[in-house]
Amino acid sequence: MKKLVLLIAAALLLSGCAAEETYETISDELLVPAMAQPREITVNLPGEAALPAMESDNGRAYLCQDYEIYVQTLEGGDMNATVQTLSGYEKDSLTVMETEQEGLKRYEFVWASAGEMGERIGRAVVLDDGSYHYTLTILRDEATTETSQISWDDIFSSFAVS
């Protein structure tokens, strides 16, 4: 009798362990979430930088006598990677000012580096729409800071996306 009770109890316990089948569906369509299209960058550049020296799918470079201007569209999401790409420094090593411009986050920072002709000053602004980082970077010789006729503040304030 005891053996019969143990046998029935074991059968009841093991009957609840049956595996349930799962099914996987296959489709001919590639289901990839749609990425937002990058916006168009607008900026008022000095007259001598009217034509880009180099151009690619994600940016343009303007090379002038005493300065260089870079306008780029980078993948969004990682601001530290964007700051390091533009300046060579990590975000924590710089003072990055965060403001808002027309519903977008705006980040500005400056740095100094060594160049062939002496010290170079870099200044960058990044507009973040959540999908892309739109960047404007200017590198210029430190020695030409006082003799420059260009209003850098006007250039950076004209930087926008549409």
PDB file of C-alpha atoms in Angstrom, residues 13-93:
ATOM      1  CA  LEU A  13       4.525  15.426  -9.171  1.00  0.00           C
ATOM      2  CA  LEU A  14       6.219  14.496 -12.424  1.00  0.00           C
ATOM      3  CA  SER A  15       3.149  15.046 -14.579  1.00  0.00           C
ATOM      4  CA  GLY A  16       3.383  18.830 -14.026  1.00  0.00           C
ATOM      5  CA  CYS A  17       6.891  18.991 -15.584  1.00  0.00           C
ATOM      6  CA  ALA A  18       5.823  18.527 -19.182  1.00  0.00           C
ATOM      7  CA  ALA A  19       7.568  20.916 -21.597  1.00  0.00           C
ATOM      8  CA  GLU A  20       5.417  23.404 -23.444  1.00  0.00           C
ATOM      9  CA  GLU A  21       6.218  23.859 -27.111  1.00  0.00           C
ATOM     10  CA  THR A  22       7.149  27.329 -28.380  1.00  0.00           C
ATOM     11  CA  TYR A  23       6.863  28.467 -31.956  1.00  0.00           C
ATOM     12  CA  GLU A  24       8.983  30.978 -33.859  1.00  0.00           C
ATOM     13  CA  THR A  25       7.581  32.886 -36.788  1.00  0.00           C
ATOM     14  CA  ILE A  26       9.679  33.801 -39.787  1.00  0.00           C
ATOM     15  CA  SER A  27       9.005  36.746 -42.051  1.00  0.00           C
ATOM     16  CA  ASP A  28      10.401  37.775 -45.428  1.00  0.00           C
ATOM     17  CA  GLU A  29      10.499  41.422 -44.358  1.00  0.00           C
ATOM     18  CA  LEU A  30      13.452  42.950 -42.539  1.00  0.00           C
ATOM     19  CA  LEU A  31      12.066  44.598 -39.419  1.00  0.00           C
ATOM     20  CA  VAL A  32      14.549  47.380 -38.623  1.00  0.00           C
ATOM     21  CA  PRO A  33      13.419  50.488 -36.765  1.00  0.00           C
ATOM     22  CA  ALA A  34      13.558  53.560 -38.959  1.00  0.00           C
ATOM     23  CA  MET A  35      16.301  56.043 -38.068  1.00  0.00           C
ATOM     24  CA  ALA A  36      15.471  59.704 -38.212  1.00  0.00           C
ATOM     25  CA  GLN A  37      16.997  61.533 -41.145  1.00  0.00           C
ATOM     26  CA  PRO A  38      19.729  64.031 -40.169  1.00  0.00           C
ATOM     27  CA  ARG A  39      18.815  67.674 -40.359  1.00  0.00           C
ATOM     28  CA  GLU A  40      20.564  70.313 -42.440  1.00  0.00           C
ATOM     29  CA  ILE A  41      23.251  72.450 -40.717  1.00  0.00           C
ATOM     30  CA  THR A  42      23.287  76.199 -41.312  1.00  0.00           C
ATOM     31  CA  VAL A  43      26.117  78.533 -40.297  1.00  0.00           C
ATOM     32  CA  ASN A  44      27.405  81.928 -41.504  1.00  0.00           C
ATOM     33  CA  LEU A  45      31.068  81.400 -42.375  1.00  0.00           C
ATOM     34  CA  PRO A  46      33.664  84.099 -43.131  1.00  0.00           C
ATOM     35  CA  GLY A  47      34.014  85.012 -46.826  1.00  0.00           C
ATOM     36  CA  GLU A  48      37.394  83.330 -47.287  1.00  0.00           C
ATOM     37  CA  ALA A  49      35.942  80.001 -46.134  1.00  0.00           C
ATOM     38  CA  ALA A  50      33.201  79.979 -48.766  1.00  0.00           C
ATOM     39  CA  LEU A  51      34.266  76.724 -50.452  1.00  0.00           C
ATOM     40  CA  PRO A  52      35.037  73.544 -48.507  1.00  0.00           C
ATOM     41  CA  ALA A  53      38.507  72.050 -48.951  1.00  0.00           C
ATOM     42  CA  MET A  54      37.211  68.560 -48.148  1.00  0.00           C
ATOM     43  CA  GLU A  55      33.719  67.123 -48.101  1.00  0.00           C
ATOM     44  CA  SER A  56      32.243  63.755 -47.090  1.00  0.00           C
ATOM     45  CA  ASP A  57      28.815  62.309 -46.358  1.00  0.00           C
ATOM     46  CA  ASN A  58      28.825  63.505 -42.768  1.00  0.00           C
ATOM     47  CA  GLY A  59      30.827  66.747 -42.890  1.00  0.00           C
ATOM     48  CA  ARG A  60      32.869  69.480 -44.510  1.00  0.00           C
ATOM     49  CA  ALA A  61      36.282  70.977 -43.729  1.00  0.00           C
ATOM     50  CA  TYR A  62      37.227  74.564 -44.550  1.00  0.00           C
ATOM     51  CA  LEU A  63      40.975  75.251 -44.464  1.00  0.00           C
ATOM     52  CA  CYS A  64      42.111  78.886 -44.338  1.00  0.00           C
ATOM     53  CA  GLN A  65      45.442  80.542 -43.659  1.00  0.00           C
ATOM     54  CA  ASP A  66      45.200  80.899 -39.849  1.00  0.00           C
ATOM     55  CA  TYR A  67      42.276  78.652 -38.964  1.00  0.00           C
ATOM     56  CA  GLU A  68      40.294  75.545 -39.853  1.00  0.00           C
ATOM     57  CA  ILE A  69      36.531  75.070 -39.645  1.00  0.00           C
ATOM     58  CA  TYR A  70      34.870  71.653 -39.458  1.00  0.00           C
ATOM     59  CA  VAL A  71      31.112  71.087 -39.776  1.00  0.00           C
ATOM     60  CA  GLN A  72      30.048  67.488 -39.063  1.00  0.00           C
ATOM     61  CA  THR A  73      27.031  65.310 -38.318  1.00  0.00           C
ATOM     62  CA  LEU A  74      27.893  62.451 -35.941  1.00  0.00           C
ATOM     63  CA  GLU A  75      25.845  59.621 -34.418  1.00  0.00           C
ATOM     64  CA  GLY A  76      24.006  60.754 -31.308  1.00  0.00           C
ATOM     65  CA  GLY A  77      23.783  59.139 -27.918  1.00  0.00           C
ATOM     66  CA  ASP A  78      27.320  59.256 -26.513  1.00  0.00           C
ATOM     67  CA  MET A  79      28.346  62.861 -25.792  1.00  0.00           C
ATOM     68  CA  ASN A  80      31.681  61.749 -24.301  1.00  0.00           C
ATOM     69  CA  ALA A  81      32.625  60.057 -27.595  1.00  0.00           C
ATOM     70  CA  THR A  82      31.623  63.158 -29.573  1.00  0.00           C
ATOM     71  CA  VAL A  83      33.674  65.487 -27.345  1.00  0.00           C
ATOM     72  CA  GLN A  84      36.667  63.144 -27.627  1.00  0.00           C
ATOM     73  CA  THR A  85      36.304  62.949 -31.418  1.00  0.00           C
ATOM     74  CA  LEU A  86      36.253  66.743 -31.755  1.00  0.00           C
ATOM     75  CA  SER A  87      38.887  67.746 -29.203  1.00  0.00           C
ATOM     76  CA  GLY A  88      40.930  64.676 -28.325  1.00  0.00           C
ATOM     77  CA  TYR A  89      40.004  65.203 -24.652  1.00  0.00           C
ATOM     78  CA  GLU A  90      37.461  63.335 -22.551  1.00  0.00           C
ATOM     79  CA  LYS A  91      34.345  65.249 -21.552  1.00  0.00           C
ATOM     80  CA  ASP A  92      35.322  65.115 -17.858  1.00  0.00           C
ATOM     81  CA  SER A  93      38.648  66.852 -18.650  1.00  0.00           C
TER      82      SER A  93
END
